[in-house]
Structure formats: C-alpha cells, structure tokens
Amino acid sequence: MSDAFTITDEQQDYSQYDLDANPFPYSPVPTEDPGIYCGQQHVSDKISSTVSSMLSTGKSKHLVVTGKYGNGKSHTLKYTRSLLRDRDDVIVGYVAQPGDGFLDIYHEFVYDLGFNRLQEFAYEFLASVARDVTDTNPIGASGMESLIDEGDVLLSEIVPEAIRRLSDVTKFADFARAIIHMVYEDTNLYAWQWLTAEGIRYEQRKEMEIHSALDDDTMGVRAFTALKNMLLELGYTGIFVFVDEFESIARLSPKDEQATLNSIRHLMDQNSSGLCMLFGCAPEVWQDVMSEYHAFSERIGEEVALKPLTSENLYELVRDYLDQERLSSAENEGIDPFSEEALDLILQTSQGNIRQVLSMCSRILDDAAESQENKITAAWVEDNI
Amino acid sequence: MLYRRRKLDLPRGELDTPVLFPVRNIGKRSSDNTPTYVGTIPEFSAAMINARSIRNRDPMWQRISNGVTLREEMDVPEDTIVFADSGGFDFANEEVDTTPAKTLDTQRQLDADILGTVDIPLSRENRAAENQRRIDQSIEYALKASDHHDGKGLLFASVHGYDPETIRNNIQYLEKNGEFDGFALGSMVPIRTDYKKVTKLILSARNATDKHLHVYGLGGLVYQPLLLYLGVDSFDSSAFIRSAGNRNYLIPGFGGEELRNIEELDRLPCPCPVCGQKELDEIREDRTALTQHNLWALATELRRFRYVAESDRDVEEYLDLRFSGNKVTKRAYETAKQQMRRLT
C-alpha cells in the first residue's frame, strides 16, 4: 500500500497567532448568512437607501448591483438578505440565478421561502378571517393552528370565507385555493407543488378545485403578484427579491431573453408598491441590457458598481476575519500575523478581487502555521505564492 | 393495533363492543325484508334503523304513536338494542325535512338506545364549498341535538369530512361545545373504494377522541377487519341484504361470490345453521336463507378477528393472510398498517 497521502482529522494549531482556527474560507464562496461586510461604502449606502425607501414609503424600488466575478455581488446580496431577514415585517427570497425564464425566478423564490413559511402564510390568513368571523383572537400562524387542532374554531366555518376573501385580494381564485390547501395534510404537498410551479396532475388539481396550470411566465407573474398582495393584506410591508447571476440571461436566445425581461417588467408594472428587486449582474451584460432593453432597464432606474478592494478595505477585511477566531478578547491584534506589506502584496497579486484575496489569505495562513512562521511578511508571501 | 374492547352502558343493559349493527330496512318502501336474526345469532342483539323512514311511513308511525312498540313492529324481543340513525343518508339528494328537535322526538318515541344526530352527507362530486356548507350544517345540527337531548339513550354526533384536519377539528369542536357520548363517522360510503383515504379519515377520528367511534355503512366483510384493526367500536351494514338481493354469497375470509359461478356445487363451504343443513339449490331459491347466511358470514368474520386478538396471536399476521387474496384490499390493509405505525 502506498503512503503517498497523509489523511488526518487533526486540526492545525494557530495559537501562536492568537487564533483558534483559520478564519478565511478555503473555498471563497458567500455563506448563506454572511456576518462580515467590509468597504464598498457607496454600495451599502445605495442598498440602504433603496431598501429604506421601500420600507418607509411602501413604494416599489429596484436596484442592480454590478461587479466583476469575485468582487462580491453574491456576498452583497446575501448580506443584505441576512439583515432583512431579521425583520418580521418583510418577506425575503433569494434566487441564485434567473434560469430559463421568469417562471424559474418565481419557482426559486417560492422554494427559498420554503414549505413551512408558505404554510404559515395560510394559517396567518385563516387567523385574520377567524378574528373577523369568530369570537377568537388567534395571534400568528401557530396560534391559529392550535385553535384548529383544539377545536376552538370550526374549519368549515372559516375556510370558505378565507377562500372568498383571498380570491378577492389576489384576483386569482386558484392561488387562493392552493394557499388554503396548505393547511390540509392530504393536499398540502400538491398545493406546494402547484405554488412552486412544479406542475401537478389534473386529478391532483381537481381535488383542490384548481382549474389552471401554473406553467408559463404569465402565470408566474400572476402568482407572484397574488403572493405579494396576500402578504400586504396580512400586514407585511413588502417582498424583497434578490436575483443573483443575472448575467446568465445572456446565454438565453434573444427571444427568451426578451421574454424574461418583459415578464420582470410586467411584474414591476403590476406591483408599484410592496416590491423591491435587487439584481446582481456582471457589468458587461448589464450594459447590453441597458442599451437593448430600455423598457426593462428604465424601470430599475439605479445601478451601483462594486469596486476592487483598496489597501484600507483589505486591512479592515482581514482584521474582521481574524477577529472571528481571536483567542484573546483584547481585539488589539489588528491584522497580526499579517504585515501591511504582506497584505499589500496580496492585494496587488489579486488585483483587489475579494475572492482571490480570501483564498490567498487562507492558504498563506495555513502555510505559515505549518512552517512555524511568527510573522507573515511580504518577503515570505512572495516566496510562498 | 388500535383494536379495543369496551362496554356501552345503555338503557337496556350493557353492549359489548366492537359490535356490528345490522341494518333493518323497516320503514323503507321495500318494506322490512330483514330476516329474523336476533336470538339466532348471539352477537347480533342490536339493529340500526332509519328514524326518518319510520316516521314518514304513515301507517307504521300511527301504530307506534298509538302505543305499539318499535320492537313489536320489528318482531324482535323488547331488549333488542336499537341505534336510530337520523336518516341523513337520504339528505344527500333530498332537502332536509327535519330538525334536530323533531328527529330527537322521533328517536325517543322509537325508544332508541343510541341516537345519531341529523346530518347531511358529503359527496366527492360536490363542489368543495357545498361540502363545507354541509359539514358546517351537520355540526350545527349536532350541537342543537346536544342542547335538546334529555340524557335518555346515548347521543352520537354524526361527523363528516374528507380530510383528516376537518375530522379532527369537528370532533374537537363538538367535544368543546356539546355533550356527546360518542361520534359516528359518515360519508364514507361514496369513497369506500378509496381505502387509503377511508383508513386515514378513520384514524384521524380515532385519534381525536377516546369516546365510542361508530362508522356508518362500512360493516361489510372486507371493511370489518380493517375497522376492528383501526380501533372502531361499532359499524353497521346492509351488505347482507343487498348481497342476497344480487344472489351474492358472502364467504368469511374471502368476500362475495355470485351463486351463478358455483352452480355445480351441492353444498356450500360454510357450516353455519343455514348452509350446514341446506343444499345450494335450496338456498338459491330462498332469499331469506341467503340473507341469513350472509349475516352469519359477517358474524364469523367478527368472531375470527376477536379470536385472533384474544388468543394473543399476531393480528397483523392474520390480516396479512386475510387480505392476501385480493390486490386492492391487500394494498388497503398495507396502507392502514403504515399509517398506524406512523402513529405508534
């Protein structure tokens, strides 16, 4: 047997750097819930302004975040999402890429919300009806669910009224029925499949008295609008949709690309309030969209570009990462064990690309720990990259 | 397994459960063609009757109003236990022509031991909104019956629903807002071939209450072991009459066999008091004998299950064998078994 590989789960010791572990990611992809956002003040200002406008006025507002690969578009969207998710008056959904058309955006958005969340909306809506037509006062989804389970309200009394009201609010009776069917264990998986536009058999639709198939962009826009209107009715301020890798629409045929952009435009037109869409897009594709699809790009209105990191940005970024794993609580170690010159060299080599910066820092810190280097200097970096 | 043995404390004494209430079609236009069984089949000392049919049969109702007892009309001993259903089955296609108070009054005059509340059956063909309205109406009728019930005889609330949430919700709601001695699950007949749904609904009812649970209309040969397995306390059936009308011979452990398929036989495979003495030709000519045999077949099915359960044999092993001959019922049982295991 060959002993060419040495595989072990033994952790490397970083205590000489006052670190519990290597804080940099080995594979620099944005985490689902990022905790750090450095630099790019102009971007955070613009996003804050867009999001705040929507929250304060209820009027829809949209923004495109452009930046080259690795400059932090996904990280920016996910960081914003993580901030918004803490609020209980908005609904936030992340779409990793637009897919083959608007129906895919809708599908991804609803999937990101998840089965449980959609079921909660159904219970919340039933709760709003129960408050009006019964003597009960259910608070939230779980309050409603327990009232049903305990027999404090009669389902057959509130369900027909809930469907009628939700149909009025959404102008989409099939959508209303699907939402209400989320509370029935026999049909909630079918309802979920229909609501996510996955497609269900005619018999399954018939069981829920759903007449239409949710299988094209037009229906996707209608369902999305219905969902938003339901949420506004429930008291939410609005929906935030984060569409990442928007540049991938460029691989669609011109006809499909136009259809996708038209559908998003229709969605924006039909939702002048309660909707905020943030797109992450490569600058060259966004330039093409701006020049060729005015009707779409004019509705977005604003664009903000991510810039390569500066030295100051990098010091701050590295310090924030290192602080996550510092053993002592003094937090006066700064960028130690990196020297400023070492980081400047890393910045120069990576051309300010944050993905490359993080990757290099991760590798260099491991190598330095293995070599028992006390300080990571520019010379050491130069010898080791 | 949820199979359970209980005793119902009734005005005429105790009734061991689980029990089958053979349906007496007394009062129906076809007249009472149910043969005598009380006193000949020991476990069948009870009957299910339709209170509305009897009330609407003027001559009979006149006689009862003038002091003739229902048991005399039925030609059964006075201690025969009677479950008086409201006759709601007829309201599937007809307007409701009674009120909870009027039905209770009828049931009292019939001196019924168990009183089913007025209900309106559901149908899968109905729009969902119409079924919701019927469910709501049946609940309202049940609560009114609870208000009017004087405590004589047991009051069973009729419950309808085609999904487990509705069944559970209805039972809990009725428990909170009325006083009932048990619950009777209806609207199962129109969906009886959808075994998965039926077993799911029954299980949801069983789990929602520890009180007596009756299932309307599903006491035939195939369903009986399933209902026992699911912990149902009582059920009723007219299968023995309907099958005999179609010259269908019920065989415990198997199901129905049309007599024309076994013409060459001299003797039938059942040793019941009917088949044990008579040849096939005689039974073919005698519809009452065939009906009586079919009742014996239902009794035998019940006895077998009880025997397996009481003798500490593996009931599931027995049911595996019981349902092995028919793909559809086997699948139904397998489904029930899975649903049950998810609960335990």
XYZ file of C-alpha atoms in Angstrom:
729
model
C 0.000 0.000 0.000
C 1.250 3.435 -0.923
C 1.784 6.019 1.810
C 1.812 8.960 -0.598
C -1.201 10.541 1.143
C -1.378 11.517 4.788
C -5.021 11.976 5.688
C -5.848 13.103 9.192
C -8.590 14.994 11.002
C -6.100 16.584 13.346
C -6.555 20.357 13.424
C -3.696 22.662 12.734
C -2.530 24.768 15.662
C -2.941 28.516 15.133
C -2.490 29.527 18.774
C 0.883 31.136 18.036
C -1.179 33.767 16.140
C -3.732 34.037 18.963
C -6.204 32.279 16.677
C -8.414 29.305 17.361
C -8.676 28.406 13.671
C -8.015 29.708 10.211
C -10.843 32.233 9.745
C -10.534 32.506 5.984
C -12.607 30.237 3.764
C -10.724 27.609 1.760
C -13.282 27.932 -0.983
C -14.316 31.587 -1.019
C -17.989 31.408 -1.845
C -20.540 33.526 0.008
C -22.023 31.851 3.053
C -25.809 31.684 3.411
C -25.748 34.101 6.309
C -22.660 36.318 5.982
C -21.519 38.062 9.116
C -18.949 40.424 7.626
C -19.285 43.235 5.122
C -16.274 45.483 4.530
C -15.642 48.509 2.385
C -17.858 49.338 -0.559
C -19.439 52.162 1.405
C -21.070 53.547 -1.719
C -22.734 50.151 -2.301
C -24.011 49.796 1.227
C -25.257 53.390 1.084
C -27.147 52.774 -2.135
C -28.652 49.496 -0.980
C -29.605 51.016 2.355
C -31.290 53.895 0.568
C -33.206 51.593 -1.802
C -34.332 49.231 0.917
C -35.172 52.028 3.343
C -37.250 53.856 0.743
C -39.354 50.791 0.222
C -39.699 50.152 3.932
C -40.642 53.735 4.740
C -42.934 54.544 1.829
C -44.134 51.127 0.731
C -43.380 52.138 -2.859
C -41.573 49.632 -5.004
C -37.933 50.339 -5.767
C -35.327 48.259 -7.559
C -31.558 48.238 -7.909
C -28.829 46.494 -9.862
C -25.519 45.709 -8.210
C -22.812 45.220 -10.785
C -19.310 43.918 -10.313
C -16.825 41.601 -11.884
C -16.650 37.943 -10.906
C -15.324 37.568 -7.409
C -15.887 41.185 -6.383
C -18.705 40.309 -4.000
C -22.064 40.571 -5.785
C -23.462 37.397 -4.237
C -21.956 38.285 -0.877
C -23.561 41.728 -1.038
C -26.994 40.303 -1.880
C -26.769 37.619 0.773
C -25.521 40.043 3.388
C -28.435 42.378 2.642
C -30.791 39.427 2.777
C -29.444 38.372 6.169
C -30.071 41.893 7.523
C -33.607 41.998 6.150
C -34.472 38.512 7.305
C -34.212 39.711 10.884
C -37.230 41.935 10.313
C -40.591 40.290 10.741
C -42.488 42.772 8.573
C -40.913 41.788 5.241
C -40.530 38.645 3.179
C -37.177 37.973 1.578
C -36.345 35.469 -1.122
C -33.082 34.712 -2.876
C -32.875 33.474 -6.450
C -29.421 32.094 -7.235
C -29.807 32.660 -10.966
C -32.668 33.520 -13.290
C -32.746 30.139 -15.082
C -34.651 29.877 -18.329
C -37.287 32.475 -17.716
C -39.439 34.246 -15.198
C -41.172 31.051 -14.128
C -37.807 29.788 -12.867
C -37.306 33.015 -10.896
C -40.740 32.568 -9.342
C -40.030 28.892 -8.628
C -36.698 29.647 -6.938
C -38.189 32.480 -4.932
C -41.024 30.358 -3.542
C -38.627 27.496 -2.889
C -36.375 29.842 -0.939
C -39.350 30.846 1.200
C -39.986 27.171 1.817
C -42.925 24.896 2.519
C -43.217 25.836 6.184
C -43.245 29.559 5.505
C -45.963 29.208 2.898
C -47.980 27.077 5.289
C -47.567 29.781 7.921
C -48.980 32.348 5.495
C -52.022 30.116 5.048
C -52.544 29.893 8.798
C -51.970 33.641 9.161
C -54.649 34.299 6.581
C -57.045 31.921 8.311
C -56.246 33.731 11.555
C -57.211 37.064 10.005
C -60.542 35.561 8.916
C -61.099 33.853 12.274
C -60.631 37.167 14.043
C -63.415 38.638 11.932
C -65.968 35.844 11.840
C -65.490 34.139 15.204
C -65.050 35.249 18.787
C -61.481 34.020 18.825
C -58.395 36.171 18.542
C -55.619 33.970 17.136
C -52.194 35.567 17.045
C -49.962 34.363 14.238
C -49.763 31.069 12.431
C -49.096 28.858 15.440
C -51.965 30.432 17.356
C -54.311 29.636 14.501
C -53.005 26.108 14.110
C -53.597 25.317 17.747
C -57.106 26.799 17.645
C -57.908 24.408 14.789
C -56.276 21.434 16.495
C -58.057 22.154 19.746
C -61.413 22.651 18.053
C -61.817 26.265 19.185
C -62.757 27.287 15.670
C -64.564 25.305 13.032
C -62.591 24.851 9.808
C -65.755 24.553 7.753
C -66.842 27.951 9.050
C -63.689 29.867 8.180
C -62.291 28.080 5.113
C -64.999 29.108 2.592
C -64.762 32.713 3.808
C -60.957 32.591 3.657
C -61.014 31.370 0.067
C -63.529 34.046 -0.894
C -61.516 36.835 0.708
C -58.184 35.633 -0.591
C -59.640 35.371 -4.094
C -60.759 38.980 -3.783
C -57.373 40.116 -2.548
C -55.314 38.211 -5.091
C -57.752 38.213 -8.008
C -56.588 34.641 -8.512
C -59.025 32.053 -7.140
C -56.761 29.092 -7.931
C -53.935 30.688 -5.995
C -56.297 31.286 -3.070
C -57.374 27.637 -3.018
C -53.784 26.401 -3.240
C -52.741 28.580 -0.296
C -55.633 27.382 1.859
C -54.915 23.764 0.909
C -51.506 24.199 2.540
C -53.208 23.519 5.875
C -54.610 20.143 4.830
C -52.181 17.247 5.227
C -53.839 15.311 2.416
C -53.310 18.002 -0.170
C -50.584 20.309 1.104
C -47.861 18.647 -0.949
C -49.925 19.022 -4.118
C -50.661 22.636 -3.173
C -46.968 23.241 -2.562
C -46.054 21.701 -5.914
C -48.604 23.863 -7.671
C -47.488 27.006 -5.842
C -43.858 26.341 -6.741
C -44.847 25.861 -10.387
C -43.515 22.331 -10.391
C -46.625 21.062 -12.079
C -49.154 18.548 -10.796
C -51.502 16.122 -12.467
C -55.004 17.148 -13.474
C -56.553 14.812 -10.842
C -54.493 16.430 -8.117
C -55.571 19.887 -9.237
C -59.162 18.697 -9.397
C -59.040 17.538 -5.802
C -58.247 21.121 -4.793
C -60.625 22.618 -7.371
C -57.700 24.340 -9.069
C -58.509 24.857 -12.706
C -55.366 26.380 -14.184
C -51.827 25.133 -14.561
C -49.059 27.370 -13.292
C -46.724 26.616 -16.150
C -45.710 29.754 -18.020
C -44.192 33.158 -17.339
C -47.526 34.949 -17.485
C -48.989 32.692 -14.816
C -45.777 33.061 -12.827
C -46.154 36.856 -12.811
C -49.789 36.447 -11.788
C -48.933 34.076 -8.956
C -46.108 36.289 -7.757
C -48.378 39.318 -7.701
C -51.029 37.286 -5.886
C -48.482 36.224 -3.273
C -47.352 39.809 -2.754
C -50.925 41.092 -2.484
C -51.737 38.408 0.067
C -48.711 39.391 2.130
C -49.588 43.089 2.022
C -53.101 42.147 3.150
C -51.544 40.260 6.050
C -49.750 43.414 7.097
C -46.300 42.811 5.676
C -44.563 45.878 4.280
C -43.351 44.121 1.178
C -41.395 41.469 -0.627
C -37.665 41.629 -1.318
C -36.419 39.568 -4.229
C -32.701 39.064 -4.710
C -31.819 37.794 -8.168
C -28.184 36.783 -8.406
C -26.103 35.984 -11.504
C -28.494 37.959 -13.622
C -25.825 37.965 -16.333
C -26.830 34.392 -17.153
C -29.805 35.703 -19.126
C -27.224 36.452 -21.820
C -26.985 32.734 -22.584
C -30.688 32.603 -23.449
C -31.837 33.013 -27.013
C -32.692 36.658 -27.840
C -36.377 35.724 -27.857
C -36.243 34.060 -24.441
C -34.085 36.820 -23.030
C -36.611 39.414 -24.162
C -39.486 37.337 -22.799
C -37.776 37.051 -19.410
C -37.057 40.765 -19.204
C -40.603 41.539 -20.335
C -42.035 39.332 -17.608
C -39.949 41.041 -14.940
C -41.069 44.371 -16.394
C -44.701 43.249 -16.176
C -44.137 42.176 -12.595
C -42.756 45.605 -11.743
C -45.602 47.324 -13.597
C -48.211 45.314 -11.725
C -46.545 45.946 -8.387
C -45.994 49.632 -7.899
C -45.958 49.035 -4.177
C -44.510 46.454 -1.838
C -41.850 45.047 -4.130
C -38.103 45.554 -4.063
C -35.924 43.655 -6.519
C -32.143 43.611 -6.219
C -30.181 42.132 -9.090
C -26.555 41.034 -9.079
C -25.167 41.300 -12.604
C -21.860 41.344 -14.444
C -21.285 44.889 -15.772
C -20.867 43.938 -19.403
C -24.231 42.140 -19.528
C -25.932 44.990 -17.717
C -24.523 47.404 -20.309
C -26.109 45.284 -23.042
C -29.437 45.190 -21.212
C -29.337 48.956 -20.752
C -28.673 49.576 -24.427
C -31.043 46.982 -25.862
C -33.924 46.678 -23.426
C -34.793 50.204 -22.380
C -38.258 49.297 -21.202
C -36.784 46.949 -18.632
C -33.711 48.864 -17.522
C -35.632 52.121 -17.151
C -37.852 50.510 -14.559
C -34.886 49.590 -12.439
C -33.513 53.032 -12.570
C -30.489 52.648 -10.371
C -27.220 50.821 -10.555
C -24.333 50.596 -8.177
C -20.954 49.085 -9.026
C -18.739 47.083 -6.711
C -15.156 48.290 -6.862
C -11.924 46.359 -6.346
C -10.620 46.488 -2.768
C -8.279 49.255 -1.614
C -5.484 48.711 0.927
C -7.628 50.164 3.689
C -10.538 47.927 2.708
C -8.258 44.919 2.779
C -6.802 45.692 6.221
C -10.313 46.088 7.570
C -11.492 42.899 5.900
C -8.565 40.831 7.201
C -8.968 42.281 10.696
C -12.669 41.421 10.731
C -11.988 37.856 9.646
C -9.168 37.397 12.163
C -11.307 38.815 14.976
C -13.773 35.981 14.415
C -11.194 33.441 15.643
C -9.145 35.509 18.121
C -8.444 33.617 21.335
C -7.941 36.693 23.486
C -10.701 39.202 23.807
C -8.365 42.198 23.684
C -9.039 42.718 19.976
C -5.867 44.772 19.695
C -4.069 42.380 17.471
C -5.186 44.162 14.274
C -4.029 42.291 11.184
C -1.411 40.261 13.033
C 0.262 37.898 11.931
C -0.010 39.612 8.528
C 2.101 42.679 7.960
C 0.700 45.582 5.972
C 3.323 44.994 3.304
C 2.281 41.345 3.024
C -1.345 42.341 2.551
C -0.366 44.984 0.022
C 1.401 42.295 -1.967
C -1.644 40.043 -1.751
C -3.842 42.928 -2.910
C -1.531 43.629 -5.809
C -1.422 39.980 -6.847
C -5.186 39.590 -6.639
C -5.868 42.951 -8.284
C -8.274 43.753 -5.486
C -10.532 40.785 -6.231
C -12.012 39.816 -2.896
C -12.473 36.162 -3.758
C -8.793 35.802 -4.633
C -7.756 37.795 -1.588
C -9.621 35.495 0.778
C -8.328 32.411 -0.966
C -4.729 33.595 -0.742
C -5.029 34.660 2.891
C -6.423 31.276 3.793
C -3.642 29.364 2.065
C -0.852 31.637 3.285
C -2.016 31.440 6.901
C -2.027 27.643 6.749
C 1.411 27.512 5.178
C 2.799 29.960 7.728
C 1.367 27.944 10.615
C 2.874 24.781 9.224
C 6.264 26.477 8.825
C 6.023 27.958 12.350
C 6.454 31.478 10.961
C 5.873 34.115 13.635
C 5.025 36.877 11.211
C 3.737 36.817 7.650
C 5.911 39.297 5.844
C 5.906 40.483 2.258
C 9.038 38.518 1.611
C 7.518 35.344 2.985
C 4.409 35.879 0.898
C 6.473 36.457 -2.183
C 8.348 33.218 -1.591
C 5.191 31.249 -0.977
C 2.622 32.342 -3.568
C -53.028 -2.077 16.577
C -55.836 0.054 17.922
C -58.365 -2.779 18.341
C -60.155 -2.370 21.646
C -62.941 -3.968 23.661
C -65.314 -1.805 25.624
C -68.820 -1.912 27.068
C -71.555 0.547 26.189
C -73.835 1.288 29.104
C -77.289 1.501 27.526
C -80.846 1.788 28.874
C -81.378 -1.879 28.012
C -78.149 -3.047 29.566
C -74.572 -3.356 28.503
C -73.455 -3.904 24.944
C -70.052 -5.391 24.276
C -68.064 -3.648 21.612
C -66.791 -3.823 18.949
C -70.153 -4.628 17.504
C -71.936 -4.712 14.178
C -75.378 -3.168 13.885
C -77.160 -4.998 11.074
C -79.290 -2.520 9.163
C -83.035 -3.092 9.392
C -84.779 -1.525 6.449
C -88.019 -1.223 8.348
C -89.976 1.794 7.199
C -88.463 1.782 3.737
C -90.819 1.463 0.768
C -89.479 -2.002 0.016
C -90.924 -2.974 3.426
C -88.908 -4.725 6.067
C -87.254 -7.651 4.328
C -84.652 -8.198 7.013
C -84.939 -11.773 8.240
C -85.025 -12.646 11.912
C -81.602 -12.818 13.413
C -81.965 -11.569 16.975
C -81.888 -14.653 19.163
C -80.345 -16.820 16.450
C -77.015 -15.054 16.031
C -75.816 -14.322 19.575
C -73.637 -11.291 18.865
C -76.334 -9.581 16.848
C -78.704 -8.390 19.518
C -78.792 -4.942 18.034
C -80.072 -3.205 14.943
C -79.565 0.008 13.033
C -82.761 1.684 11.889
C -83.605 4.811 9.943
C -85.753 7.046 12.175
C -86.869 9.275 9.318
C -88.130 6.361 7.187
C -90.251 5.067 10.023
C -91.662 8.487 10.831
C -92.503 9.046 7.167
C -94.287 5.669 6.870
C -97.714 6.851 7.971
C -99.445 3.576 8.947
C -96.440 2.378 10.927
C -95.944 5.745 12.589
C -99.642 5.822 13.507
C -99.328 2.440 15.173
C -96.217 3.498 17.079
C -97.921 6.727 18.099
C -100.822 4.655 19.347
C -98.638 2.571 21.618
C -97.228 -0.251 19.509
C -93.515 -0.504 20.195
C -90.864 -0.382 17.539
C -89.629 -3.798 18.673
C -93.113 -5.204 18.136
C -93.133 -3.725 14.645
C -89.746 -5.318 14.065
C -90.893 -8.569 15.620
C -87.876 -8.713 17.926
C -87.580 -9.018 21.721
C -88.099 -5.831 23.685
C -84.493 -5.883 24.893
C -83.154 -5.559 21.340
C -80.780 -2.644 21.214
C -81.612 -0.069 18.571
C -79.344 2.541 17.040
C -81.643 5.082 15.400
C -79.869 6.947 12.670
C -81.457 10.265 11.687
C -81.842 9.121 8.091
C -79.387 11.732 6.916
C -78.216 9.456 4.117
C -81.362 10.425 2.242
C -80.404 14.092 2.508
C -77.574 13.536 0.081
C -80.061 14.218 -2.680
C -83.123 15.488 -0.848
C -83.925 18.605 1.107
C -83.583 18.284 4.861
C -87.165 17.872 6.101
C -86.500 17.571 9.794
C -84.940 19.452 12.661
C -82.676 18.163 15.398
C -85.540 18.505 17.900
C -88.008 16.669 15.657
C -85.543 13.850 14.974
C -84.788 13.508 18.677
C -88.509 13.348 19.323
C -88.852 10.538 16.757
C -85.881 8.678 18.206
C -87.381 8.973 21.697
C -90.734 7.654 20.528
C -88.929 4.727 18.952
C -87.297 4.182 22.326
C -83.899 4.057 20.663
C -80.857 3.238 22.738
C -78.422 5.145 20.564
C -79.389 8.336 18.780
C -77.491 9.626 15.757
C -77.672 13.365 15.101
C -79.121 14.821 11.896
C -76.506 15.145 9.199
C -76.082 15.868 5.522
C -73.719 13.512 3.713
C -70.903 14.710 1.505
C -70.048 13.656 -1.987
C -66.804 13.922 -3.867
C -68.818 15.177 -6.799
C -69.916 18.230 -4.833
C -68.059 21.487 -5.018
C -65.795 21.955 -2.024
C -67.854 24.933 -0.884
C -71.024 22.814 -0.892
C -69.335 20.094 1.163
C -68.051 22.722 3.599
C -71.604 24.030 3.950
C -72.873 20.521 4.662
C -70.143 19.887 7.227
C -70.980 23.154 8.918
C -74.700 22.356 8.886
C -74.174 18.869 10.346
C -72.133 20.372 13.182
C -74.894 22.872 13.887
C -77.495 20.080 13.915
C -75.350 18.036 16.289
C -74.977 20.929 18.720
C -78.715 21.593 18.640
C -79.343 17.908 19.317
C -76.975 18.125 22.260
C -78.986 21.067 23.607
C -82.264 19.141 23.286
C -81.028 15.745 24.440
C -82.545 14.708 27.747
C -79.880 12.152 28.541
C -82.016 9.102 27.782
C -80.106 6.947 25.379
C -76.642 7.713 24.093
C -76.226 10.610 21.692
C -73.678 10.099 18.916
C -72.682 13.172 16.914
C -72.526 12.490 13.197
C -69.263 13.800 11.779
C -68.318 14.321 8.151
C -65.190 15.355 6.326
C -62.937 14.263 3.513
C -59.653 15.238 5.119
C -58.103 14.391 8.491
C -57.921 18.025 9.670
C -61.649 18.520 9.229
C -62.476 15.291 11.043
C -60.178 16.106 13.959
C -61.339 19.705 14.053
C -65.031 18.724 14.005
C -64.660 16.215 16.806
C -62.665 18.623 18.979
C -65.147 21.401 18.278
C -68.091 19.181 19.201
C -66.324 17.983 22.340
C -65.882 21.587 23.426
C -69.306 22.876 22.529
C -71.669 19.966 23.113
C -72.235 16.826 25.135
C -71.947 13.606 23.204
C -71.464 10.003 24.218
C -69.706 9.105 21.018
C -69.125 10.034 17.411
C -70.349 8.480 14.197
C -68.308 8.993 11.064
C -70.381 9.427 7.921
C -69.965 9.971 4.167
C -67.589 7.031 3.927
C -69.774 5.005 1.572
C -69.262 7.219 -1.508
C -65.473 6.932 -1.090
C -65.340 3.326 0.121
C -63.175 2.184 -2.801
C -60.534 4.748 -1.832
C -59.249 2.637 1.028
C -56.268 4.850 1.704
C -58.454 7.880 2.261
C -61.024 5.991 4.309
C -58.423 4.494 6.645
C -56.748 7.878 7.053
C -60.045 9.524 7.979
C -60.956 6.791 10.426
C -57.544 7.002 12.064
C -57.848 10.748 12.432
C -61.226 10.286 14.128
C -59.886 7.524 16.342
C -57.010 9.713 17.455
C -59.214 12.710 18.093
C -61.378 11.017 20.714
C -61.318 8.177 23.170
C -65.105 8.056 23.154
C -67.118 5.487 21.243
C -66.492 5.657 17.487
C -69.046 4.349 15.021
C -68.540 4.252 11.250
C -71.706 4.465 9.177
C -72.235 1.973 6.387
C -68.901 0.173 6.171
C -69.519 -3.037 8.074
C -69.184 -5.403 5.131
C -66.874 -8.402 5.001
C -63.836 -6.574 3.696
C -64.060 -3.466 5.801
C -64.929 -5.220 9.053
C -61.412 -6.468 9.892
C -59.927 -3.147 8.813
C -62.272 -1.210 11.086
C -61.514 -3.509 14.013
C -57.800 -3.086 13.378
C -58.233 0.712 13.357
C -59.985 0.695 16.727
C -63.530 1.399 15.538
C -66.071 0.430 18.218
C -69.095 -0.192 16.048
C -70.252 -0.198 12.476
C -73.374 -1.005 10.556
C -74.014 -2.773 7.330
C -76.788 -3.659 4.967
C -74.379 -5.689 2.827
C -76.019 -8.946 3.894
C -79.385 -7.806 2.444
C -78.016 -6.132 -0.668
C -75.729 -9.057 -1.448
C -78.564 -11.534 -1.074
C -80.657 -9.400 -3.421
C -77.899 -9.815 -6.005
C -77.628 -13.560 -5.262
C -74.233 -12.889 -3.799
C -72.979 -15.390 -1.238
C -70.629 -13.934 1.388
C -67.739 -16.157 2.433
C -65.794 -15.144 5.550
C -62.138 -14.558 4.779
C -62.820 -14.208 1.077
C -65.650 -11.873 0.135
C -68.679 -12.256 -2.092
C -69.281 -14.985 -4.654
C -72.147 -14.878 -7.103
C -74.160 -18.093 -6.854
C -74.250 -18.498 -10.621
C -70.463 -19.064 -10.528
C -70.775 -22.115 -8.268
C -73.814 -23.876 -9.739
C -72.163 -27.278 -9.807
C -71.767 -27.471 -6.051
C -74.225 -29.390 -3.893
C -73.140 -27.929 -0.593
C -71.745 -24.531 0.227
C -68.454 -24.119 2.150
C -69.973 -22.538 5.243
C -71.106 -24.657 8.207
C -73.494 -22.000 9.543
C -77.002 -23.148 10.644
C -78.305 -22.210 7.190
C -75.685 -23.723 4.907
C -74.977 -26.652 7.215
C -78.481 -28.030 6.655
C -79.458 -26.862 3.196
C -78.198 -27.640 -0.255
C -77.152 -24.930 -2.681
C -80.318 -25.264 -4.751
C -82.486 -24.647 -1.706
C -80.501 -21.569 -0.704
C -80.619 -20.219 -4.239
C -84.387 -20.408 -4.164
C -84.702 -18.938 -0.685
C -83.586 -15.323 -0.455
C -84.261 -15.166 3.268
C -81.955 -18.147 3.824
C -79.260 -16.464 1.750
C -79.666 -13.242 3.750
C -79.442 -15.187 6.993
C -76.302 -16.934 5.818
C -74.772 -13.601 4.845
C -75.394 -12.355 8.367
C -73.706 -15.468 9.726
C -70.786 -14.689 7.432
C -70.470 -11.225 8.982
C -70.676 -12.747 12.450
C -67.991 -15.293 11.585
C -65.662 -12.589 10.304
C -66.106 -10.723 13.580
C -65.607 -13.885 15.644
C -62.401 -14.740 13.813
C -60.878 -11.365 14.447
C -61.842 -11.486 18.103
C -60.394 -14.952 18.414
C -57.077 -13.909 16.916
C -56.897 -10.808 19.111
C -57.946 -12.555 22.322
C -55.707 -15.570 21.840
C -52.646 -13.323 21.656
C -51.958 -14.324 18.113
C -50.349 -11.784 15.824
C -53.273 -9.839 14.397
C -51.154 -8.318 11.647
C -50.014 -11.767 10.593
C -53.655 -12.820 10.443
C -54.587 -9.760 8.415
C -51.635 -10.321 6.060
C -53.198 -13.693 5.322
C -56.767 -12.374 5.368
C -56.095 -9.823 2.658
C -53.583 -11.779 0.612
C -56.133 -12.937 -1.944
C -57.075 -9.547 -3.304
C -54.587 -6.956 -4.502
C -56.807 -3.972 -3.787
C -57.766 -4.913 -0.246
C -54.221 -6.058 0.464
C -52.950 -2.638 -0.533
C -55.628 -1.052 1.631
C -54.526 -3.061 4.633
C -50.847 -2.328 3.971
C -51.693 1.364 3.855
C -53.599 1.158 7.121
C -50.669 -0.674 8.695
C -48.222 2.005 7.570
C -50.447 4.789 8.818
C -50.821 3.031 12.128
C -47.068 2.561 12.512
C -46.512 6.224 11.892
C -48.713 6.858 14.892
C -47.053 4.460 17.270
